mmCIF file of C-alpha atoms in Angstrom:
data_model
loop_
_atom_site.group_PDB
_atom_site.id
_atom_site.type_symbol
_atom_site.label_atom_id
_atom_site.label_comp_id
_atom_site.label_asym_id
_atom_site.label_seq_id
_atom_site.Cartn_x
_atom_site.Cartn_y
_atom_site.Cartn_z
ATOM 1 C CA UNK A 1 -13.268 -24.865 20.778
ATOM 2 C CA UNK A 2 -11.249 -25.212 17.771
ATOM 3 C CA UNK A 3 -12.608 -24.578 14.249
ATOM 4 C CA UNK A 4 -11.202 -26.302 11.315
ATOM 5 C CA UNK A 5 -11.743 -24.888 7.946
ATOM 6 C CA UNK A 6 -10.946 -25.973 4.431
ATOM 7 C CA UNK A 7 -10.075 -23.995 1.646
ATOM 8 C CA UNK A 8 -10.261 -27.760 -0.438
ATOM 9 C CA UNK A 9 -13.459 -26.935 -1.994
ATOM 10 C CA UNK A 10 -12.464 -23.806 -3.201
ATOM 11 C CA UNK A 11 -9.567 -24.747 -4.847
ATOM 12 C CA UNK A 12 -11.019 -27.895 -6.496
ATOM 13 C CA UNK A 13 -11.915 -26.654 -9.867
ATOM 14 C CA UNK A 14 -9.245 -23.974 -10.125
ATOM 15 C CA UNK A 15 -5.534 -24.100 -11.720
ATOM 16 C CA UNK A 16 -2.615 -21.716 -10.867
ATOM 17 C CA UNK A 17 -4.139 -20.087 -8.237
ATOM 18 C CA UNK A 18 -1.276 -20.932 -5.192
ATOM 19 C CA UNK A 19 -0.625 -17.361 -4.699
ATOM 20 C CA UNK A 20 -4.468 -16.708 -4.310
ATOM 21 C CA UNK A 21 -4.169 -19.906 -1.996
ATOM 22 C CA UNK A 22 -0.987 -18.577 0.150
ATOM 23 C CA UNK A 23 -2.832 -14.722 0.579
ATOM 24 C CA UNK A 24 -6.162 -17.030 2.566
ATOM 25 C CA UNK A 25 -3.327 -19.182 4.581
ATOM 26 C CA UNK A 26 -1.885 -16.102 5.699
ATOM 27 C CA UNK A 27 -5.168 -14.361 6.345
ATOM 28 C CA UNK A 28 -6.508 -17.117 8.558
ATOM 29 C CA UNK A 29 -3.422 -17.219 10.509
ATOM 30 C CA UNK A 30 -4.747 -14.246 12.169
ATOM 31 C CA UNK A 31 -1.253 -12.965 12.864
ATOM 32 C CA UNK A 32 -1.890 -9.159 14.212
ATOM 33 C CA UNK A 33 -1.025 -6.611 11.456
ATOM 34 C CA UNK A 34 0.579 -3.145 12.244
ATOM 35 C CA UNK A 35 -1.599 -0.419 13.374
ATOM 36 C CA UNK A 36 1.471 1.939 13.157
ATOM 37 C CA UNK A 37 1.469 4.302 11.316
ATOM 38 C CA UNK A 38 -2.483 4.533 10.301
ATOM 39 C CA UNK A 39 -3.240 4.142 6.816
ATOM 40 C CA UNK A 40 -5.877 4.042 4.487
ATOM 41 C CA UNK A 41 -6.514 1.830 1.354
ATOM 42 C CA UNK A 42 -8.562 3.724 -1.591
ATOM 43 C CA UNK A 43 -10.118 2.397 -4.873
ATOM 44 C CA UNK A 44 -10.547 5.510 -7.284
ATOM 45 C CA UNK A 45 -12.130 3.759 -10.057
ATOM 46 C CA UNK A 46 -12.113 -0.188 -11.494
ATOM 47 C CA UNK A 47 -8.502 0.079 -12.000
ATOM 48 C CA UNK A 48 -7.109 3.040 -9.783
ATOM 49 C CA UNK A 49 -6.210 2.419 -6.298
ATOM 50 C CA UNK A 50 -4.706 4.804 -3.546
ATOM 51 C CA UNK A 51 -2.417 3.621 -0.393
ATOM 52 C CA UNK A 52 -2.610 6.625 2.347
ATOM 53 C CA UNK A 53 -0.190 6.611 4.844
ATOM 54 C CA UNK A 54 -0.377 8.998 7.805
ATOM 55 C CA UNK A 55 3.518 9.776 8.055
ATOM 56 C CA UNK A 56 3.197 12.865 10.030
ATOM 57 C CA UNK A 57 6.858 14.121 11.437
ATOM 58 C CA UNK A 58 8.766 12.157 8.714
ATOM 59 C CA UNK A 59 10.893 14.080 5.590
ATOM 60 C CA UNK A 60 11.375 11.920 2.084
ATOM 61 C CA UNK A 61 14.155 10.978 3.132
ATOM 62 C CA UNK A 62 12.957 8.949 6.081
ATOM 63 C CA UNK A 63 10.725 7.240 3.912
ATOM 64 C CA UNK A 64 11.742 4.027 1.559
ATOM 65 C CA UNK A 65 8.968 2.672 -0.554
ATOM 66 C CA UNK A 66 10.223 -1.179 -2.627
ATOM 67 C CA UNK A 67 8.621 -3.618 -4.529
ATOM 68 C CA UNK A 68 9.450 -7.323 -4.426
ATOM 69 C CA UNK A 69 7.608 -10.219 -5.808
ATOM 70 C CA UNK A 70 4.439 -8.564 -5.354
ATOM 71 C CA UNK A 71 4.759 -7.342 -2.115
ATOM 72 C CA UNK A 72 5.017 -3.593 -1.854
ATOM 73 C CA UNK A 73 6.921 -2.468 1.440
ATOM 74 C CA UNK A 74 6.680 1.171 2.913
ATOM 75 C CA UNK A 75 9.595 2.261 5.847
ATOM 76 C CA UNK A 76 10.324 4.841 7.634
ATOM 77 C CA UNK A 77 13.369 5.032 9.777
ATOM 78 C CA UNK A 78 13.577 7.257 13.386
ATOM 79 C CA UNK A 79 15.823 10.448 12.617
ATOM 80 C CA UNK A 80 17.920 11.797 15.041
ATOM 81 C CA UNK A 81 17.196 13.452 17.825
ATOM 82 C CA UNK A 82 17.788 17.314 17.475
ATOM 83 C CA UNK A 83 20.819 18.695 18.775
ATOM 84 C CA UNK A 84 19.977 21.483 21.523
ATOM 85 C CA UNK A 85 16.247 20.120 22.056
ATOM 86 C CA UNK A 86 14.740 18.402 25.043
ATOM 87 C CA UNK A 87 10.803 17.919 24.433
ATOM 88 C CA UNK A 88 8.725 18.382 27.824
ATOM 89 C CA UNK A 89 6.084 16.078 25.508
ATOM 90 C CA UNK A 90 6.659 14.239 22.588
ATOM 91 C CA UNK A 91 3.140 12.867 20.962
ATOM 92 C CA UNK A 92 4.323 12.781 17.651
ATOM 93 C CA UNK A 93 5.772 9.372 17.420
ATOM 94 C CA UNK A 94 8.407 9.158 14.387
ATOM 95 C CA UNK A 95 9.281 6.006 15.521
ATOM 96 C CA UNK A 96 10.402 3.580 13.015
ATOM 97 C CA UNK A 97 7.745 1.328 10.820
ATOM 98 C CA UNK A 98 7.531 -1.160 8.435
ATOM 99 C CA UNK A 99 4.283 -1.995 6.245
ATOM 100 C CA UNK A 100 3.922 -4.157 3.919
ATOM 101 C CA UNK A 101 1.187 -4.889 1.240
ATOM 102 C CA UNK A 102 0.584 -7.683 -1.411
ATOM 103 C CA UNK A 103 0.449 -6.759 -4.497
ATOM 104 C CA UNK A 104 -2.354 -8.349 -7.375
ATOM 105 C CA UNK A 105 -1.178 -9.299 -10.580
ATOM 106 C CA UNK A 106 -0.880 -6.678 -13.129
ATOM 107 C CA UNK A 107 -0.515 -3.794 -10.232
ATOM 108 C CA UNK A 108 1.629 -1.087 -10.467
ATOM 109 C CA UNK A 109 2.782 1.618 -8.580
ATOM 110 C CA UNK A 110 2.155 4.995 -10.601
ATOM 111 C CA UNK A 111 3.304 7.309 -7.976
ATOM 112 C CA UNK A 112 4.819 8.004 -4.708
ATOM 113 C CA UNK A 113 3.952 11.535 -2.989
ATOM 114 C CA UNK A 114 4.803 13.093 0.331
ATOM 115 C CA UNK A 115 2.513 16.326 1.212
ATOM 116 C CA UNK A 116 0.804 17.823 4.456
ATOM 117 C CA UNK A 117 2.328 14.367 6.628
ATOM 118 C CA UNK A 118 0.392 11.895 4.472
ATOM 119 C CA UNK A 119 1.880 9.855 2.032
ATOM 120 C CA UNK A 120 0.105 9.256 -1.078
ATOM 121 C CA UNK A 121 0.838 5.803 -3.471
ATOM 122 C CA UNK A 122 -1.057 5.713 -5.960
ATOM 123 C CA UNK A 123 -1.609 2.039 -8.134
ATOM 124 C CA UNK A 124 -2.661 1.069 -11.222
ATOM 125 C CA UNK A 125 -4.072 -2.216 -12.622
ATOM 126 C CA UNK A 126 -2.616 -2.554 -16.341
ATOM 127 C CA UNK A 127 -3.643 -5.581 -17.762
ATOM 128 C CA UNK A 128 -1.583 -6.890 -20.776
ATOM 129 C CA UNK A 129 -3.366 -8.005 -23.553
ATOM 130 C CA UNK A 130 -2.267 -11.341 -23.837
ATOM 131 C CA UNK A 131 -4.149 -11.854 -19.899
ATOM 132 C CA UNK A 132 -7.131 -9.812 -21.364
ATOM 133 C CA UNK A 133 -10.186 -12.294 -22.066
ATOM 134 C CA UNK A 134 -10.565 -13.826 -25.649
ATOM 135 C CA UNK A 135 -13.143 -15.861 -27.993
ATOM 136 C CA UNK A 136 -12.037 -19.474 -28.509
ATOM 137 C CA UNK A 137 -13.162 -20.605 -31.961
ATOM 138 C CA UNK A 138 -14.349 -24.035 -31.769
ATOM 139 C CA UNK A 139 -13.074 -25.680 -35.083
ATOM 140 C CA UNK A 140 -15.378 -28.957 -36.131
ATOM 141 C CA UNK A 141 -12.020 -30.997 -37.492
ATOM 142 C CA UNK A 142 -10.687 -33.379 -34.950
ATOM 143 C CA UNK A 143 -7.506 -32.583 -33.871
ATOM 144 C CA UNK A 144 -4.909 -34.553 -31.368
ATOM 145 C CA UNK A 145 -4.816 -34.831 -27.853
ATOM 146 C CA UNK A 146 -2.407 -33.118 -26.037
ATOM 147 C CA UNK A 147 0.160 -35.728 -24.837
ATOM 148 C CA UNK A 148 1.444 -36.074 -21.330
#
């Protein structure tokens, strides 16, 4: 049984919104998203939001945090085996990861910490002013129509 759905009537009264439009296209794709390494996703306030990653076994510099076109991407990459050591277990994976998170408008990343294996990101929505809501005066003069 397949299900069709439409996003059409969402979209109908709305302008500029592809992005918003891509993000539900993607969603309903329901392509499997990375359960490695666990992570958490925190709102601290209307405007304050937290990324927790669970990066137990990796150093800094093992970890590579960019930005691009809204899409913030965390990776860690496998170090090297230590010289001299042969583990009888090893349940502490370290194995190399890629997430990657999109990004509303007007987010941006505040911090980046690294402390007891998890690793914080904390984001912040700063709205400009000129995206902040305003009063439209309505003027009684007649003025011209915009022209295509």
């Amino acid at each position: 049984m397949t299900t069709a759905f439409s996003l059409a009537p969402l979209f109908r009264s709305s302008v500029g919104f592809d992005r918003f439009n891509d993000l539900f296209e993607t969603a309903l794709r329901n392509e499997p998203g990375s359960t490695y390494p666990p992570y958490n996703v925190e709102k601290h306030g209307d405007d304050q939001y937290r990324i927790v990653v669970a990066a137990a076994g990796f150093q800094e510099e093992d970890l590579d945090l960019q930005v691009e076109k809204g899409v913030l991407t965390i990776s860690g990459g496998k170090r090297d085996a230590t010289e001299g050591v042969t583990f009888l277990h090893q349940g502490i994976a370290q194995r190399a990861f890629k997430l990657s998170f999109r990004l509303a408008d007007h987010i941006e990343i505040k911090a980046a910490d690294l402390r007891n294996g998890l690793l914080n990101i904390d984001l912040l929505r700063i709205v400009p002013e000129e995206a902040k809501a305003k009063r439209i005066p309505i003027n009684g003069t007649q003025k011209p129509a915009l022209q295509h």
